Short mmCIF file of C-alpha atoms in Angstrom, two decimals:
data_model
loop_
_atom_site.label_atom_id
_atom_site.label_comp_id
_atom_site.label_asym_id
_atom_site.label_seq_id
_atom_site.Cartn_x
_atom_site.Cartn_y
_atom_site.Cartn_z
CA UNK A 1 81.55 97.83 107.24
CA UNK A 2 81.79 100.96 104.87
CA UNK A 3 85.06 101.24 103.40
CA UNK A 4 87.13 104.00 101.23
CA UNK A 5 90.10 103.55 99.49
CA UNK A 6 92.02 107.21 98.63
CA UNK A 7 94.35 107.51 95.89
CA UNK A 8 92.83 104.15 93.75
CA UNK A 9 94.24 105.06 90.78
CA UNK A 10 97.17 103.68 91.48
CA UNK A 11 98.46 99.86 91.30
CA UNK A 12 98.37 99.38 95.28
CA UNK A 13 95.14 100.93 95.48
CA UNK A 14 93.80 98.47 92.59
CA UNK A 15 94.51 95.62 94.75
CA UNK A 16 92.59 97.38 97.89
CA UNK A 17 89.37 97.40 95.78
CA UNK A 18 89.94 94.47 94.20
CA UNK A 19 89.97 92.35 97.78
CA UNK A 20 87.80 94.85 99.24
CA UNK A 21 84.86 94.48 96.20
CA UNK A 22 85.29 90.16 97.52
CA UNK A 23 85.57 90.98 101.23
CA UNK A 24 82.37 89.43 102.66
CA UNK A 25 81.91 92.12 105.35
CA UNK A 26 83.25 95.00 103.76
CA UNK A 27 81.18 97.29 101.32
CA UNK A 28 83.31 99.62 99.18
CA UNK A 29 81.66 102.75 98.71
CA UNK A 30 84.16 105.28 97.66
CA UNK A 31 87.16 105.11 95.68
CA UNK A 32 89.20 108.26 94.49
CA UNK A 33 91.34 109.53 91.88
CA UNK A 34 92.29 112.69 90.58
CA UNK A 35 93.26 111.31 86.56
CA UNK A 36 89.90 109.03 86.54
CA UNK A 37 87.23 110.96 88.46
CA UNK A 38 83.86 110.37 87.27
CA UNK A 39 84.94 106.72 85.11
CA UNK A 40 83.90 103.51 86.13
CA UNK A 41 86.84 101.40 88.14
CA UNK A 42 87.49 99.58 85.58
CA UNK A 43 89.12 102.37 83.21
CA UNK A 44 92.15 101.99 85.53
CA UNK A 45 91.65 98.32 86.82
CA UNK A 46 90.47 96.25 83.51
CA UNK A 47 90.85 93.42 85.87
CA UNK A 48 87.74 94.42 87.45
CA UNK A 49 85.21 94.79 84.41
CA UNK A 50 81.96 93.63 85.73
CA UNK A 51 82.65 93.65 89.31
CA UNK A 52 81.87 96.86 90.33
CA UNK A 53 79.11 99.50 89.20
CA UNK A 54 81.41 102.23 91.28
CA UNK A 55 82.98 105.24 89.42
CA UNK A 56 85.90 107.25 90.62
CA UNK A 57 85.80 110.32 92.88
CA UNK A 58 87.95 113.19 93.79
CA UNK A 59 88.88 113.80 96.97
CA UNK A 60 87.26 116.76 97.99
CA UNK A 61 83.31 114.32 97.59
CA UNK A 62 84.54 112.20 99.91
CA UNK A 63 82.10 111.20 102.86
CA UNK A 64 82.20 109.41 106.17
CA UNK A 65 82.95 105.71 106.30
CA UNK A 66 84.12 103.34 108.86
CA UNK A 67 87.28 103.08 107.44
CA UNK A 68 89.98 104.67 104.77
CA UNK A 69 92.91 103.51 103.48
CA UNK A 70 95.24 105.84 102.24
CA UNK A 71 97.11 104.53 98.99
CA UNK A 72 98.53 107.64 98.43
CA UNK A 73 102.30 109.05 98.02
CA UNK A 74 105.00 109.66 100.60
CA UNK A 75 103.93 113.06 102.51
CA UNK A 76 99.98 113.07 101.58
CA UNK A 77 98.85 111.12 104.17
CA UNK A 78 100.93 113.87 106.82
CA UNK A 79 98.94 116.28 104.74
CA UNK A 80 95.63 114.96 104.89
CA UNK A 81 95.28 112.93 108.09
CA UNK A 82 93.38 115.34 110.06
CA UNK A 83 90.71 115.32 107.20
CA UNK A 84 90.51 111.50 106.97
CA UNK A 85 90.95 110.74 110.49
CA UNK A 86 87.48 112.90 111.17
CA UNK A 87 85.83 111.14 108.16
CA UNK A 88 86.53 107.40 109.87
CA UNK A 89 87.30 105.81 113.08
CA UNK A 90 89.82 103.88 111.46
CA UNK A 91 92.58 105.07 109.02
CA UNK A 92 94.84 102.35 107.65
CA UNK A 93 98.15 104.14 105.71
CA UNK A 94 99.89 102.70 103.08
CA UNK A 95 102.56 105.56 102.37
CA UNK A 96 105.49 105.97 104.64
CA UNK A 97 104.38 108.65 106.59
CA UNK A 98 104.05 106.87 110.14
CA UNK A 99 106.32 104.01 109.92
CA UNK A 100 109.68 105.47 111.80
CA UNK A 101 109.31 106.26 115.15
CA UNK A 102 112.43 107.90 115.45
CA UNK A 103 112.31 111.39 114.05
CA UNK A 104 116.20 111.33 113.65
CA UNK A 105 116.12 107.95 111.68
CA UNK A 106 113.07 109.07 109.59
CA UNK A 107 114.87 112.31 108.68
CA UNK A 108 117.61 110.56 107.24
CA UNK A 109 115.55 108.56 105.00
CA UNK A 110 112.90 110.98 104.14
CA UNK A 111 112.94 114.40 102.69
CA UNK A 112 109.49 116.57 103.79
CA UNK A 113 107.39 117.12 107.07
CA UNK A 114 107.68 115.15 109.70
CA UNK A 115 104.18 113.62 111.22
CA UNK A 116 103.39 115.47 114.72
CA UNK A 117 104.18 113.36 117.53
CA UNK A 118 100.32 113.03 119.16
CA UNK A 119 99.59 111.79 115.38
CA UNK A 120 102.50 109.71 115.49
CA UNK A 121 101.73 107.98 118.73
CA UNK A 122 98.32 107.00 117.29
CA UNK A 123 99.68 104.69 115.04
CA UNK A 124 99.68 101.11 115.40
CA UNK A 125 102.65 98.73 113.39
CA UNK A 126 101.01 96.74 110.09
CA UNK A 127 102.59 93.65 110.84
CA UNK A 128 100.02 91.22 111.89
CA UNK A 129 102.92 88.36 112.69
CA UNK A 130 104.44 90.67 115.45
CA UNK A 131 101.98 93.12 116.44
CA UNK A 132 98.69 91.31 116.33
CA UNK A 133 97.90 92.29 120.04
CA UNK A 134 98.64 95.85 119.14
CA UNK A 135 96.20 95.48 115.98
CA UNK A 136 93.30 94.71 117.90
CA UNK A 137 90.97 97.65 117.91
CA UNK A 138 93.05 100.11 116.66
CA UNK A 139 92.10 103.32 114.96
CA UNK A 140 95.38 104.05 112.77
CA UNK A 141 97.86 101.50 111.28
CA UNK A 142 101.15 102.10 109.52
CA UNK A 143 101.71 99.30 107.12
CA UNK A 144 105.29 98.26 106.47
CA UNK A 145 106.86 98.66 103.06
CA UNK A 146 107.40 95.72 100.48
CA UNK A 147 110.79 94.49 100.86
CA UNK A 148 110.83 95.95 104.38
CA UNK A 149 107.55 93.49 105.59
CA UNK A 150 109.51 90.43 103.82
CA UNK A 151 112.74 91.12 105.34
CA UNK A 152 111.17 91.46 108.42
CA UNK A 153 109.59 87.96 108.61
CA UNK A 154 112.26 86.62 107.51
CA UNK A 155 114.90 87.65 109.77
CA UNK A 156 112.70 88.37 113.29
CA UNK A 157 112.17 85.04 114.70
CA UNK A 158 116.49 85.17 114.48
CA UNK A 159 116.64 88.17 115.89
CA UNK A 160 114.37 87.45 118.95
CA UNK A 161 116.94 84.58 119.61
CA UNK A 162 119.80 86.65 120.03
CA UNK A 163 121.23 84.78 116.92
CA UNK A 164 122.41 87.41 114.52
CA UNK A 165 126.23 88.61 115.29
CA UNK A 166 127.01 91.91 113.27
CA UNK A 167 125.05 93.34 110.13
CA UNK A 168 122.87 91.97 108.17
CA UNK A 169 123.02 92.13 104.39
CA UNK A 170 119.59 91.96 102.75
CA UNK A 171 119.48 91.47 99.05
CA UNK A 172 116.48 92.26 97.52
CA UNK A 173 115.08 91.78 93.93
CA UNK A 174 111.73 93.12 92.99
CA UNK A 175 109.25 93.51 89.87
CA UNK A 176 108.60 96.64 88.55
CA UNK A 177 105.24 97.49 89.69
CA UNK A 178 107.40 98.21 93.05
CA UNK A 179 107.85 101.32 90.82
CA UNK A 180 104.13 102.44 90.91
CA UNK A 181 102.00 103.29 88.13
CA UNK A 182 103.62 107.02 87.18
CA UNK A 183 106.52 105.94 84.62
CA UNK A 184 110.02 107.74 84.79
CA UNK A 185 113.02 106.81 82.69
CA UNK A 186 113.93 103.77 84.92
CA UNK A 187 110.49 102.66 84.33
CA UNK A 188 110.11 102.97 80.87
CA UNK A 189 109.76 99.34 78.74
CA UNK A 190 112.96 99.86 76.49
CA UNK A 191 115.68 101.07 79.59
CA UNK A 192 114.09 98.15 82.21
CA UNK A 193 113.89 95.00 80.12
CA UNK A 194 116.71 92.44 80.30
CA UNK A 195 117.80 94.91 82.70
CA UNK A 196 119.55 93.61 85.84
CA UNK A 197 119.83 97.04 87.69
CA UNK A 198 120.87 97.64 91.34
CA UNK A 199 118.69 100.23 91.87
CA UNK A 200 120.12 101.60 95.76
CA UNK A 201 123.56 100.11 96.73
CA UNK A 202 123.09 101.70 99.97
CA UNK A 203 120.80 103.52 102.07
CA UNK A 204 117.57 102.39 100.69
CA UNK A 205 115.13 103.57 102.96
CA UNK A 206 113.40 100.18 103.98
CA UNK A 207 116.30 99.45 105.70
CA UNK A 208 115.02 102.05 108.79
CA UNK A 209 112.09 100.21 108.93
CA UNK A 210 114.16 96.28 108.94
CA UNK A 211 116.16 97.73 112.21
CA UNK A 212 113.13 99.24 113.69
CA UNK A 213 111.27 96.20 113.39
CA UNK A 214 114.39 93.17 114.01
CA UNK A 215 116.75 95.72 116.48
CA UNK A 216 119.71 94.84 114.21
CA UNK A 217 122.08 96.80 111.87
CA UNK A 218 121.13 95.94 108.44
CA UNK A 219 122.89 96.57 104.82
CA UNK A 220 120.42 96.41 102.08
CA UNK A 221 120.76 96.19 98.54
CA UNK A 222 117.94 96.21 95.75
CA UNK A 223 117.83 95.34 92.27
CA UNK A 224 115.43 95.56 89.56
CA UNK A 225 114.20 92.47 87.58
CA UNK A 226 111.93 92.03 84.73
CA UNK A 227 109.29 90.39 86.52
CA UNK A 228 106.42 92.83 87.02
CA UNK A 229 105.28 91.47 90.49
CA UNK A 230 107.13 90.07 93.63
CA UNK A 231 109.47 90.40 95.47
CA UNK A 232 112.45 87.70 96.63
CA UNK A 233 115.00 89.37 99.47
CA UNK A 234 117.98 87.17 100.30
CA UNK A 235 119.22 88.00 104.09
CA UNK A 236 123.09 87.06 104.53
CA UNK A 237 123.48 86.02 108.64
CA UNK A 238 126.28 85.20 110.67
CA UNK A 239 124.75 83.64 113.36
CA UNK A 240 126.19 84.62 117.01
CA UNK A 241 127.02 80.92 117.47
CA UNK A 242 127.14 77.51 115.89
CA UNK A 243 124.01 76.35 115.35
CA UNK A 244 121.85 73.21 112.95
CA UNK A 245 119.61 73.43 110.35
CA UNK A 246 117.96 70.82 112.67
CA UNK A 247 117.78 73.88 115.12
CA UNK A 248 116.41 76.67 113.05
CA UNK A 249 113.51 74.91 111.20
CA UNK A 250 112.65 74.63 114.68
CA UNK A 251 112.96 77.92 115.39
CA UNK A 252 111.00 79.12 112.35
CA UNK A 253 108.11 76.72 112.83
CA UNK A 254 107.47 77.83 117.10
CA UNK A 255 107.34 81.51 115.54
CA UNK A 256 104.88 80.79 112.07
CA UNK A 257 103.31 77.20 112.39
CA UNK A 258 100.13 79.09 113.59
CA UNK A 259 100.11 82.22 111.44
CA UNK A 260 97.97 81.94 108.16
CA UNK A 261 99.60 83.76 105.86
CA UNK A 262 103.46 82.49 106.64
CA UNK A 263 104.79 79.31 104.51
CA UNK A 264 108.15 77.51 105.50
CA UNK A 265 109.45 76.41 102.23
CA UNK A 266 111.30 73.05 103.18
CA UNK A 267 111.56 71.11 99.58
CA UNK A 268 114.79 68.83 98.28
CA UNK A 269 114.10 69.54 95.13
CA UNK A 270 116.23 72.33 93.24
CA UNK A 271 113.40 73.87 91.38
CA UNK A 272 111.18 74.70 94.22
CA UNK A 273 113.59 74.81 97.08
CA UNK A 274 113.53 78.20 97.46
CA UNK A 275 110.70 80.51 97.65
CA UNK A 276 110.02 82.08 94.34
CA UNK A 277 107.47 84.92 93.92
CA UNK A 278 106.03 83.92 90.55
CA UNK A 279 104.11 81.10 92.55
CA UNK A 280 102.52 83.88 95.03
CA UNK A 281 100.95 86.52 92.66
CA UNK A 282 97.98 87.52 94.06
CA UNK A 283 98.04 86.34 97.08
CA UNK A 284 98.91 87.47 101.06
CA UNK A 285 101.47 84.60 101.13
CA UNK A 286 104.51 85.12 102.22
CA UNK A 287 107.32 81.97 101.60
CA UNK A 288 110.31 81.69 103.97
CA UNK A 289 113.09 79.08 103.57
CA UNK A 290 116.82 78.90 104.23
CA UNK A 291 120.09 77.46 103.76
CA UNK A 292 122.89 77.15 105.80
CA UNK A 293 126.75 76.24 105.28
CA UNK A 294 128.19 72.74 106.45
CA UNK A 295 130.08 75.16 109.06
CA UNK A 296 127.09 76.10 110.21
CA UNK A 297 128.76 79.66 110.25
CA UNK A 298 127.03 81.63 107.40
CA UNK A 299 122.60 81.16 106.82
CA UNK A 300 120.69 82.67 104.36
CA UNK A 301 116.88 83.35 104.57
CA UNK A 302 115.04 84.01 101.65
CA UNK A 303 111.63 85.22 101.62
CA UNK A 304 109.18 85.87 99.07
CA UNK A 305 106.02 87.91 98.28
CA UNK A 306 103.54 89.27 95.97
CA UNK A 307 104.63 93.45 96.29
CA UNK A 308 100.94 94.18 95.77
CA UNK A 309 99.20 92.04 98.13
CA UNK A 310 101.28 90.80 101.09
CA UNK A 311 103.72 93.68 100.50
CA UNK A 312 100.79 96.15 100.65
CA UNK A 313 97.35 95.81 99.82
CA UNK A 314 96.80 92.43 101.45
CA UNK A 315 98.66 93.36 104.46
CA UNK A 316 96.33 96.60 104.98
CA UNK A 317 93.15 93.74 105.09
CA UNK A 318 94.76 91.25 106.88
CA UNK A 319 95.68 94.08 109.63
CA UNK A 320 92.08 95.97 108.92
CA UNK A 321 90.26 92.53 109.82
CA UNK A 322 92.08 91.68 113.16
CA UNK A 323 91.49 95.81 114.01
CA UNK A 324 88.25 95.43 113.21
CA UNK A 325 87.60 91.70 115.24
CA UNK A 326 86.80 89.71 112.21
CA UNK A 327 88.65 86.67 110.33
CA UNK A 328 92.23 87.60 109.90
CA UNK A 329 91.73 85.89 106.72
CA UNK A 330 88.73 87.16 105.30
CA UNK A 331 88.88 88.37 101.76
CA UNK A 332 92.32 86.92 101.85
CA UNK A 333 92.46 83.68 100.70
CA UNK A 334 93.23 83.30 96.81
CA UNK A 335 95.93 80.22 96.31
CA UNK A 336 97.50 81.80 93.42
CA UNK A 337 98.00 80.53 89.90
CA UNK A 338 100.47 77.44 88.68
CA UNK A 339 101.82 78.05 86.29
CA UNK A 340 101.61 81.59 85.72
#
């Protein structure tokens, strides 16, 4: 299949051509950006020296493909989706455009136009673990954001038990290429490092997308760390009744033990008992493990991702390949480094 990746500039959309350029059905054929037109790939993506004899293009010489993914900033992919909806049967969106279903929710969170309903309705969730029937053969997927997708594994198989009294509070710690590539004063080397900074005490907009997904009221908090990949989010749970640890590994392993890109992290030992995201860069892994109080009245789930890959890039594949009827995990299945 002939693929396009729009707005590949960028850091997200360096990870789309760096798994599409290994995909073994996929041929990348087009890759834009305004800054880099006419260089080779590897002007903004060193990584990729040698792997590619591609240069950039703008926009505007784009041609028909089988599919586009749309790496591209809040509000262009409302812009432009007549144009790349009519240049490929399927379009796979990476912004936040057609996430919230809700107009009322999504105006709360979002400044700009609103997606037209019939557009709207198109599109199909980008979360393989919950949606896969919905995946298969569609023409337009919204994939989640970051911190949204982890918080969402982590606390849906809870919510579908009816075991999560009151709100949730997800704490969330990411790496600063969660920042994109365009630098700003939060960004900059000298104001972020050794920097501990919460950077949205309240209304962060992934939290829309947590409640849409999970149908419970969530609090979310999110922090900067020095780390320049991954993401860890912490989700605080009173549970709507006493339960076991016995109970929810249980739980967790009837809704993941046959999805190939969920890990149950379930180690004694206090250096890798929790998931950590420095052991998942690179790769469409996403590590869930928990701990709960001798009461059995307070749990915490923490999950962990590459922000990149599972949090983006990766996700787009792994939803493009069950779309399209091939391997979920083709072009997918990098280990990761240790150490790193």
């Amino acid at each position: 299949m002939k693929a396009s990746v729009i707005g590949a500039g960028g850091y997200i959309g360096g990870e789309l051509v760096r798994l599409l350029l290994q995909h073994p059905h996929v041929e990348l054929i087009q890759a834009t950006s305004t800054r880099h037109r006419g260089r080779p790939l590897s002007a903004a993506h060193p990584n990729l020296r040698g792997q590619s004899n591609l240069s950039f293009v703008s926009e505007e010489e784009i041609s028909e493909s089988d599919v586009v993914f749309l790496a591209v900033p809040h509000g262009a992919s409302i812009k432009g989706i007549g144009t790349w909806s009519a240049l490929a049967p399927m379009v796979v969106d990476l912004s936040a455009d057609f996430r919230l279903q809700n107009p009322t929710v999504r105006e709360r969170y979002y400044c700009g136009a609103a997606p037209e309903q019939p557009w709207l309705s198109r599109f199909q969730p980008g979360i393989p673990e919950l949606h896969r029937e919905r995946l298969r053969g569609a023409s337009h997927i919204a994939v989640p954001g970051c911190m949204a997708n982890a918080a969402i594994l982590a606390l849906h198989p809870l919510a579908t038990a009816d075991l999560v009294a009151g709100a949730v509070l997800v704490d969330a710690r990411t790496g600063s290429s969660g920042s994109g590539r365009t630098p700003d004063e939060g960004s900059h080397h000298p104001e972020r490092s050794g920097a501990l900074r919460m950077a949205k005490p309240h209304n962060h907009r992934h939290t829309a997308e947590i409640e849409q997904a999970c149908g419970v009221r969530v609090h979310m908090t999110v922090t900067g760390i020095g780390a320049v990949r991954g993401i860890q989010v912490a989700c605080h749970i009173t549970p709507s009744r006493t339960v076991s640890e016995r109970e929810l590994w249980a739980l967790y392993r009837a809704a993941y033990q046959d999805e190939p890109f969920v890990r149950l992290v379930r180690e004694r030992s206090a250096l890798r008992r929790m998931p950590d995201p420095k052991i998942l860069s690179g790769t469409n892994y996403c590590d869930i493990g928990l701990s709960l109080n001798s009461a059995g009245d307070h749990l915490i789930v923490v999950a962990a991702i590459d922000n990149l890959v599972k949090g983006g890039a990766g996700n787009a594949v792994q939803c493009f390949n069950i779309a399209s009827g091939q391997d979920e995990t083709a072009g997918l299945r990098f280990a990761g480094l240790h150490p790193a």
